[in-house]
Coordinates of C-alpha atoms in Angstrom, one line a residue:
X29 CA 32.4 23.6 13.7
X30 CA 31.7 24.6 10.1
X31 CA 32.1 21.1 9.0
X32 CA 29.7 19.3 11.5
X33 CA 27.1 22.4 10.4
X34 CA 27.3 22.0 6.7
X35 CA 27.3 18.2 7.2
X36 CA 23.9 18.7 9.4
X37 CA 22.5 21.3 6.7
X38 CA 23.0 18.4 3.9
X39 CA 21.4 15.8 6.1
X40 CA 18.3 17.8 6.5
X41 CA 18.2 18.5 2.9
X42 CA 18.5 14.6 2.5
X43 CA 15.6 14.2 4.6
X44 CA 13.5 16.9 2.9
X45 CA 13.6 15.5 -0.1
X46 CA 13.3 11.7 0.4
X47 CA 9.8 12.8 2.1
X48 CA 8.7 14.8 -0.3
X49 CA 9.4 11.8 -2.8
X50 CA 7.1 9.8 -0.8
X51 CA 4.7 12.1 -0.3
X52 CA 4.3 13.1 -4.5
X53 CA 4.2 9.4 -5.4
X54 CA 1.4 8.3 -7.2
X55 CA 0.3 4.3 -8.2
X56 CA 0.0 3.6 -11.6
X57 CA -3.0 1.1 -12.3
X58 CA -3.7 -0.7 -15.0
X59 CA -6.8 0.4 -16.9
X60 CA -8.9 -2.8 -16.0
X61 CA -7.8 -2.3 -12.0
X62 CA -9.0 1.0 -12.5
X63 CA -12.2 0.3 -14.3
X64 CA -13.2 -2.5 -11.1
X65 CA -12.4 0.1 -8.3
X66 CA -14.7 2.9 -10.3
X67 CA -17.5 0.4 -10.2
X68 CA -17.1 0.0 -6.6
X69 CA -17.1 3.8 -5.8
X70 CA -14.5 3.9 -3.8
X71 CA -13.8 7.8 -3.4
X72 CA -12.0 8.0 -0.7
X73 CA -8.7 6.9 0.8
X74 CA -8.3 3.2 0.7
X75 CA -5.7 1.0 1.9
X76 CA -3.9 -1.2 -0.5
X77 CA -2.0 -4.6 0.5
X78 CA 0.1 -5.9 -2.3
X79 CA 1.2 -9.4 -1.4
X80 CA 2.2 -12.9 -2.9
X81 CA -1.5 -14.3 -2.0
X82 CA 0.0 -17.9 -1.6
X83 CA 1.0 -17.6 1.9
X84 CA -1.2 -17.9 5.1
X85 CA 1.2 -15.7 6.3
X86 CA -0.4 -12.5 4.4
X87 CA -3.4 -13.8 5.0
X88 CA -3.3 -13.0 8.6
X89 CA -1.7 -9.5 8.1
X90 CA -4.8 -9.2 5.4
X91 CA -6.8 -9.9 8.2
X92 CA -5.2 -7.7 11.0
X93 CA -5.4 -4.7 8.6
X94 CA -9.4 -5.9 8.4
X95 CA -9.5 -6.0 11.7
X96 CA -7.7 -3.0 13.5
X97 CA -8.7 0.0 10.3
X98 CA -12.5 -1.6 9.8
X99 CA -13.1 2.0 8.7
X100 CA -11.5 2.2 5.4
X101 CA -12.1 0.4 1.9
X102 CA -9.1 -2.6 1.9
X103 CA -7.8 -3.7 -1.6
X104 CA -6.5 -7.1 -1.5
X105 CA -4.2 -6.8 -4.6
X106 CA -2.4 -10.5 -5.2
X107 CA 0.6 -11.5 -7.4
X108 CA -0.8 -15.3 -7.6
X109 CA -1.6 -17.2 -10.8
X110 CA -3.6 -19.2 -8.8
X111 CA -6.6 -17.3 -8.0
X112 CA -8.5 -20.1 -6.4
X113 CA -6.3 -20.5 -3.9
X114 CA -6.4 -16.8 -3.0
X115 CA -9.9 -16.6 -3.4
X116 CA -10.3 -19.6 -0.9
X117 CA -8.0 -17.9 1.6
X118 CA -10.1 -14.2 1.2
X119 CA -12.9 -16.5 1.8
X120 CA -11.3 -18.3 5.2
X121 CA -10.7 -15.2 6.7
X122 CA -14.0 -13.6 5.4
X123 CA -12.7 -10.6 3.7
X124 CA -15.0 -7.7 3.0
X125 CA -12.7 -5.8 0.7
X126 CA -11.8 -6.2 -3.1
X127 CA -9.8 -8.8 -4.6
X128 CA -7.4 -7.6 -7.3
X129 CA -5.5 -10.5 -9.2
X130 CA -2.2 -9.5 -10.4
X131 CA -1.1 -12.8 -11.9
X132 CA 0.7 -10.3 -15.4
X133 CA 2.4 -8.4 -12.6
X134 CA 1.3 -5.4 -14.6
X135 CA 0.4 -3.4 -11.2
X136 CA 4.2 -4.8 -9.6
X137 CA 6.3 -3.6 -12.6
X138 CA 4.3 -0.3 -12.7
X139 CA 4.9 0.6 -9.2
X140 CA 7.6 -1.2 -8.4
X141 CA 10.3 1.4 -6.6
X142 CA 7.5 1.4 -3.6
X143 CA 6.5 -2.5 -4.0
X144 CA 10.0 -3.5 -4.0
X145 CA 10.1 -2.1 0.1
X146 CA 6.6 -1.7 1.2
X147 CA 3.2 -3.7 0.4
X148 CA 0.7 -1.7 3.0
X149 CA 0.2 1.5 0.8
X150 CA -2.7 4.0 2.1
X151 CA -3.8 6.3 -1.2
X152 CA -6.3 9.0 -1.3
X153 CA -9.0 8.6 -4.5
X154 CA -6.7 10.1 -7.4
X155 CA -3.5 7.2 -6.0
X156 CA -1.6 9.4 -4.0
X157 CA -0.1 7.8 -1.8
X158 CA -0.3 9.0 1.7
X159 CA 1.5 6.2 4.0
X160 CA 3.1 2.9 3.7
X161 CA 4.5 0.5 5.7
X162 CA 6.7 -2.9 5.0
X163 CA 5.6 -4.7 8.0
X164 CA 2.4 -4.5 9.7
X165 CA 1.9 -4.3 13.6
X166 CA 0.0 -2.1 16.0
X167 CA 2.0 0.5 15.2
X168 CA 1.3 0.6 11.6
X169 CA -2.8 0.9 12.4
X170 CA -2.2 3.8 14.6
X171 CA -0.4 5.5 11.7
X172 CA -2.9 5.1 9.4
X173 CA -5.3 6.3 11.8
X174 CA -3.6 9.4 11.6
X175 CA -3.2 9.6 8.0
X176 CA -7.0 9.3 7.6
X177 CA -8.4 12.4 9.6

């Protein structure tokens, strides 16, 4: 009995601190993302979707986030060289938010323990983040809903 209550106390230590790790993380931006989104005057929590920008794919997900949380700034951050092929799909889909080229990979390699599992990143205005998410479904909107109130 002592050994199934020890092994529950370090689990829930375990879990304490892997949320707390999440919750404390903040982005790093580089100083010319940073510049853009103070001319924009974005002082609030905004949502931030890192993706490859070369795939309809993201696209569609850029466009369900759009769609289902119309009520917070969105910041279409893309790791494509190409960025008239991103610029034609933001166009397609007639995205309202910010377009971020990150073609040096400067924002990836800054942040990359939290890019390297999730791309939808909710952050309040000093980059905290407050939510993320790998994959994006209904789910996903309702939690951000939450996180905004």
């Amino acid at each position: 009995m002592k050994k199934i209550i020890f092994f529950l106390q370090i689990l829930f230590f375990l879990v304490i601190c892997c949320d707390r790790q999440t919750q404390h993380y903040k982005l790093i931006l580089p100083d010319h993302f940073k510049f853009i989104l103070k001319q924009t005057d974005t002082n609030k929590k905004m949502l931030i979707y890192y993706h490859s920008g070369e795939c309809s794919f993201c696209f569609g997900i850029l466009n369900g986030l759009s769609l289902g949380i119309p009520e917070v700034p969105i910041v279409s951050i893309s790791a494509s060289r190409d960025s008239v092929l991103t610029e034609f799909y933001h166009d397609n889909i007639q995205f309202r938010g910010l377009l971020l080229h990150d073609s040096d990979s400067l924002f990836y390699k800054s942040n990359h323990s939290i890019l390297s599992k999730k791309r939808i990143i909710l952050v309040d205005s000093n980059y905290s983040v407050l939510f993320t998410a790998k994959e994006f479904d209904n789910d996903v909107v309702e939690l951000i809903k939450k996180h905004l109130y």
